[in-house]
Amino acid sequence: MKKVHVSTTINGDNKEFLCDTRETLLDALRDHLALTGSKEGCGTGDCGACSVIFEGEVICSCLALAVEAEGKNIDTIEGMANDGKLHILQKKFLEHAALQCGICTPGILMASKSLLQQNKEPTKEEVRFWLAGNLCRCTGYDKIINAVLDAAKEMRETV
Amino acid sequence: MALDNENKNFFDVVGTRPIRPDGIEKVTGQARFGADAYLPGMLHGIILRSPHAHAEILNIDTTSLDNDPSVKAIVTRKDFSPDLKGEDWNILENVMADQKALYDGHAIAAVACSSLLEARDAVKKIRVKYSLLPHVTDVEEAMKEGAPIIREGVARSSVPKDMHPNIVGYHESGHGNVEKGFIEADLIIEETFKTEAAHQGYIEPHACLVNMMPDGKGEVWCCTQGHFNVAKVCAKLLGTDASQIRVTASEIGGGFGGKTAVFIEPVALALSKKANRPVKMVMSRSEVFRATGPTSSTSMLVKIGMKKDGKITAASGTFKLQGGAFPGSPMAESAMCAFAPYDLEHVKNVGWDVMCNRPKQAAYRAPGSPMAAFAVESVIDDLCKKLKLDPIETRLKNAVKEGSKASFGPRFERIGLVETLESAKSHPHYLAPLKDGYGRGISCGFWFNFGGETSVSLALAEDGTASLSVGTPDIGGSRASMCQIVSEELSIPYEKVRATIADTATLGYNEISHGSRVTFATGLATIKAARDMKRKLCARAASNWGLEEDAVYWEKGYVKPAGPNAGNHDPLSIIDIAKTMGRTGGPIVGHFEASPEGAGVSFATHIVDAKVDRETGFTSVDRYTVIQDAGKAIHPAYVEGQFQGGAAQGIGWALNEEYIYDEKGVLQNAGFLDYRIPVASDLPKIDTVIVEVPNPGHPYGVRGVGETSICPPLAAIANAVSNSVGIRMKELPMSPPRILKAIEENNG
């Protein structure tokens, strides 16, 4: 089958790739664009390890087709730190030891970023429910929730 | 200079919470996990798996792929070593079936194509002719007369004669005379319990990228808890030398025991060998559930006798565990851990290892112990209730201490069970009144911990910084702890140490990261390697000064002359010595190679408040506290992380997680939607208390912490649920349908 040409914007950069129409956005990010920070934990939208921000909304990139990226704006974990400066969420995840193995971390960071864009002062409960689509098997979530709340606090104070 | 065996009690760096050295890569998406590697010209491998629980493989027909240009290699069992025995044969049989498919998901053949999509298409075109056989997936059913036989002649010599061929192992331990002990009891409770298999549920599926050269040299990149073991197993299965297979461990996205086993790497190597191209293989989530090891399911009978004052007079337990279609379930561990927290005059533990048509069980965090604790601690809870005794006081009354004879044999050295129970007794959680409708559950738990083969190397750079090479994959932040240890020993800043997981060609053999051994054994090895380096630094300074080695001493990062007779020399820092080492005798490297013993067992006590909704059967966990003896916490934040992670996995196992087979023996819930692990909104804050009763077998007192944390939760939750609903729950998971059924039966 002939491949399809896709032009898209990823982390602010213009990107082009060729893909099979059966490939997912996650496949394209990882295999065609060398952006392997988004992870495949299930391929069925249950674990959230592939979370990216697609036109301002957090989605599972394993549930989107690669061709859907045409003309769209996509943010991935690789674009979260700016000029070598970590995002406050990234800094807080490190300070709170909010990761053990780190495989779910990119997805959880993207989902958390999306939460804090929409809700600057989430409650503990709201963070837990927002992140319910992102599985973590190592931490029991406690330190993740603390890191997100602490990041929200610092972001409010620094703005 | 007694640098070697010095025990340390005061620390500068150990016990602090620095940022982990692999942190930046992990929060920016740059860390490379198993599936994140690519090579020019690489192929994609896919495995064809059996859709049947038990079937004879009559024919594997690949002729439809003969003229398919995208197919670069096909392998079946005949592409692997034909003359393996024992566990090596078991591993190969699990990696690729021979004459029979033994479980739903068993590997039958594999193909490699230039693209993943082509490989997915190609594998569907292989035609396999099966002859279906009767199957069995339940441990009790598999032991019965007339049950389908998985394989004849597997039973170990420990198994009594004339048992069903599926019964392949028997264990017995204990001491005293339980019959006599039960006569002395005021109350005896005997109950049967069942637990379903749970999967480790690591978020990263198994993945590897391999390249087999025509001269027999193989390169493997994979996510594993033990890359030295991967090299060993691959060499055996392919009939080559272990030193010819060089394995590099990727970052690992969770393991919990499940990545101690080898599944796809030998297949990828066999494909690569045939195709003369690199091959990448990544399991799908459904393959992970169907074909990699969950833990055993169990059937258990526990009997405990107690005096009115709470003293246990005797205890006995029978633990039947199925390990899938292979021998090796952790039934002996169940039996040995079951009563380990209690000082018993009369105790008897029996274990049965049973085969059935399920995937080969793999280690899961303290294998065998959590299920046994569920049975034992449930019975203790019922005894306390009937005798109107406080659950913590009763456990304290029977708790093992230093010198107690363990239910599994030896006498305990210094241990911290009593300290965890005392801490629980005075914890705000235990003192808080129970909310309406909630039940509170208490449980203790035990795990042995382990040492094992360990080899590390610590190299000094010219600027006085240090790089540490270890051979144990970092599954939970161990590089941070190792850097802290080097920093502590050498008195150089934490940031000046770099820890690397070295490949199998670089260090001596390192056992798998399992048995809660890394911070204990690799930590001990790192201490010893640093002390070896200090000795060499002292020797170098002494030689520079024209002195004997014993005329100098080490103090906080400096070598100093030992006294006035040694002369008047300015102390030399590590940096001073490092700077000139090239012309004063060459590189300075500290080593350690040994199998450290003295791992130091560990105990925990958990408290939980839970409430059952009687209408839906749903259980909500409101408050959870983990109290565990860590010996000495090197990096307390990651110790807390181990406590919380173990508790969370235990909560999932207790309430939700289970392997569900249909009547054909096909797994019904091979995905995260239907096999539901706890999500953030399911769990409360998990509070932690780190108890530190030093392990006499480690220079800093470290005990492993990774596994003990999953031992108490099944029982603690079961006790809380039973107290909330007023019915003893004897089967895990306590999912809403099981709870509703129990309520209905109780009402009827």
PDB file of C-alpha atoms in Angstrom, chain A residues 20 22-23 30-31 36-37 39-42 46-47 77-78 86 90 94-95 97 99-103 105 109 128-129 132 135 137-143, chain B residues 20 23 26-27 29 33 35-36 38 117 121 199-201 203 205 252-254 285 364 637-638 640-642 644-645 649 657 673 677-680 683 685-686:
ATOM      1  CA  ASP A  20       0.811   3.653   6.338  1.00  0.00           C
ATOM      2  CA  ARG A  22      -3.050   1.806   9.532  1.00  0.00           C
ATOM      3  CA  GLU A  23      -0.333   3.359  11.691  1.00  0.00           C
ATOM      4  CA  ARG A  30       8.174   6.898  17.738  1.00  0.00           C
ATOM      5  CA  ASP A  31       9.110   5.146  14.506  1.00  0.00           C
ATOM      6  CA  THR A  36      10.279   7.869  21.686  1.00  0.00           C
ATOM      7  CA  GLY A  37       9.338   9.732  24.872  1.00  0.00           C
ATOM      8  CA  LYS A  39       5.370   5.083  25.349  1.00  0.00           C
ATOM      9  CA  GLU A  40       3.104   2.227  24.326  1.00  0.00           C
ATOM     10  CA  GLY A  41       1.931   0.391  27.439  1.00  0.00           C
ATOM     11  CA  CYS A  42      -1.241  -1.154  26.055  1.00  0.00           C
ATOM     12  CA  ASP A  46      -6.194   2.091  28.875  1.00  0.00           C
ATOM     13  CA  CYS A  47      -2.832   3.104  30.346  1.00  0.00           C
ATOM     14  CA  ILE A  77       7.028  15.191  26.377  1.00  0.00           C
ATOM     15  CA  GLU A  78      10.092  16.146  24.309  1.00  0.00           C
ATOM     16  CA  LEU A  86      12.664  21.953  33.155  1.00  0.00           C
ATOM     17  CA  GLN A  90       9.167  18.019  35.763  1.00  0.00           C
ATOM     18  CA  LEU A  94      12.066  14.838  40.620  1.00  0.00           C
ATOM     19  CA  GLU A  95      11.924  16.596  44.003  1.00  0.00           C
ATOM     20  CA  ALA A  97      10.497  11.187  43.914  1.00  0.00           C
ATOM     21  CA  LEU A  99       8.674   8.228  39.624  1.00  0.00           C
ATOM     22  CA  GLN A 100      10.244   4.845  40.130  1.00  0.00           C
ATOM     23  CA  CYS A 101      10.710   3.086  36.801  1.00  0.00           C
ATOM     24  CA  GLY A 102       9.695   6.172  34.814  1.00  0.00           C
ATOM     25  CA  ILE A 103       7.799   4.472  31.963  1.00  0.00           C
ATOM     26  CA  THR A 105       6.128   9.486  33.682  1.00  0.00           C
ATOM     27  CA  LEU A 109       3.454  14.728  32.970  1.00  0.00           C
ATOM     28  CA  ARG A 128      -6.642  11.818  41.374  1.00  0.00           C
ATOM     29  CA  PHE A 129      -9.645  11.675  39.044  1.00  0.00           C
ATOM     30  CA  ALA A 132      -7.255   8.054  36.586  1.00  0.00           C
ATOM     31  CA  LEU A 135      -1.663   3.866  35.064  1.00  0.00           C
ATOM     32  CA  ARG A 137       2.293   0.370  38.770  1.00  0.00           C
ATOM     33  CA  CYS A 138       5.269   1.455  40.879  1.00  0.00           C
ATOM     34  CA  THR A 139       4.367   4.363  43.102  1.00  0.00           C
ATOM     35  CA  GLY A 140       0.840   3.913  44.450  1.00  0.00           C
ATOM     36  CA  TYR A 141       0.302   7.468  43.057  1.00  0.00           C
ATOM     37  CA  ASP A 142       0.847   9.295  46.357  1.00  0.00           C
ATOM     38  CA  LYS A 143       4.052  11.076  45.437  1.00  0.00           C
TER      39      LYS A 143
ATOM     40  CA  ARG B  20      17.981  10.685  41.328  1.00  0.00           C
ATOM     41  CA  GLY B  23      15.839  11.714  36.719  1.00  0.00           C
ATOM     42  CA  LYS B  26      13.053  10.194  32.691  1.00  0.00           C
ATOM     43  CA  VAL B  27      11.057  13.429  32.988  1.00  0.00           C
ATOM     44  CA  GLY B  29      11.343  11.466  27.595  1.00  0.00           C
ATOM     45  CA  PHE B  33      13.547   1.747  27.501  1.00  0.00           C
ATOM     46  CA  ALA B  35      11.251  -0.561  22.805  1.00  0.00           C
ATOM     47  CA  ASP B  36      13.148   2.701  22.289  1.00  0.00           C
ATOM     48  CA  TYR B  38      16.443   1.059  16.566  1.00  0.00           C
ATOM     49  CA  LEU B 117       2.623  -4.277   9.697  1.00  0.00           C
ATOM     50  CA  ASP B 121       0.003  -9.872   8.310  1.00  0.00           C
ATOM     51  CA  HIS B 199      -0.079 -10.273  37.010  1.00  0.00           C
ATOM     52  CA  GLN B 200       2.864  -8.043  37.906  1.00  0.00           C
ATOM     53  CA  GLY B 201       1.320  -5.514  35.541  1.00  0.00           C
ATOM     54  CA  ILE B 203       3.464  -0.765  32.250  1.00  0.00           C
ATOM     55  CA  PRO B 205       5.721  -4.657  27.746  1.00  0.00           C
ATOM     56  CA  ILE B 252      13.271  -0.954  32.660  1.00  0.00           C
ATOM     57  CA  GLY B 253       9.627   0.068  32.864  1.00  0.00           C
ATOM     58  CA  GLY B 254       8.701  -2.016  35.890  1.00  0.00           C
ATOM     59  CA  ARG B 285      -0.238  -5.982  26.201  1.00  0.00           C
ATOM     60  CA  TYR B 364       5.892 -11.539  41.726  1.00  0.00           C
ATOM     61  CA  ALA B 637      11.896   8.744  49.526  1.00  0.00           C
ATOM     62  CA  TYR B 638      12.490   5.634  47.414  1.00  0.00           C
ATOM     63  CA  GLU B 640       8.636   5.033  50.991  1.00  0.00           C
ATOM     64  CA  GLY B 641       7.990   4.516  47.283  1.00  0.00           C
ATOM     65  CA  GLN B 642       8.600   0.769  47.670  1.00  0.00           C
ATOM     66  CA  GLN B 644       3.506   2.521  48.817  1.00  0.00           C
ATOM     67  CA  GLY B 645       3.939   0.592  45.565  1.00  0.00           C
ATOM     68  CA  GLN B 649      -0.333  -3.711  44.187  1.00  0.00           C
ATOM     69  CA  GLU B 657      -7.106  -8.293  39.882  1.00  0.00           C
ATOM     70  CA  LEU B 673      -9.529  -2.544  30.652  1.00  0.00           C
ATOM     71  CA  ILE B 677      -5.061  -2.428  38.213  1.00  0.00           C
ATOM     72  CA  PRO B 678      -5.634   0.367  40.748  1.00  0.00           C
ATOM     73  CA  VAL B 679      -5.842   3.875  39.260  1.00  0.00           C
ATOM     74  CA  ALA B 680      -5.169   7.104  41.133  1.00  0.00           C
ATOM     75  CA  LEU B 683      -6.522   4.699  46.194  1.00  0.00           C
ATOM     76  CA  LYS B 685      -3.020   8.413  50.514  1.00  0.00           C
ATOM     77  CA  ILE B 686      -0.760   5.571  51.588  1.00  0.00           C
TER      78      ILE B 686
END
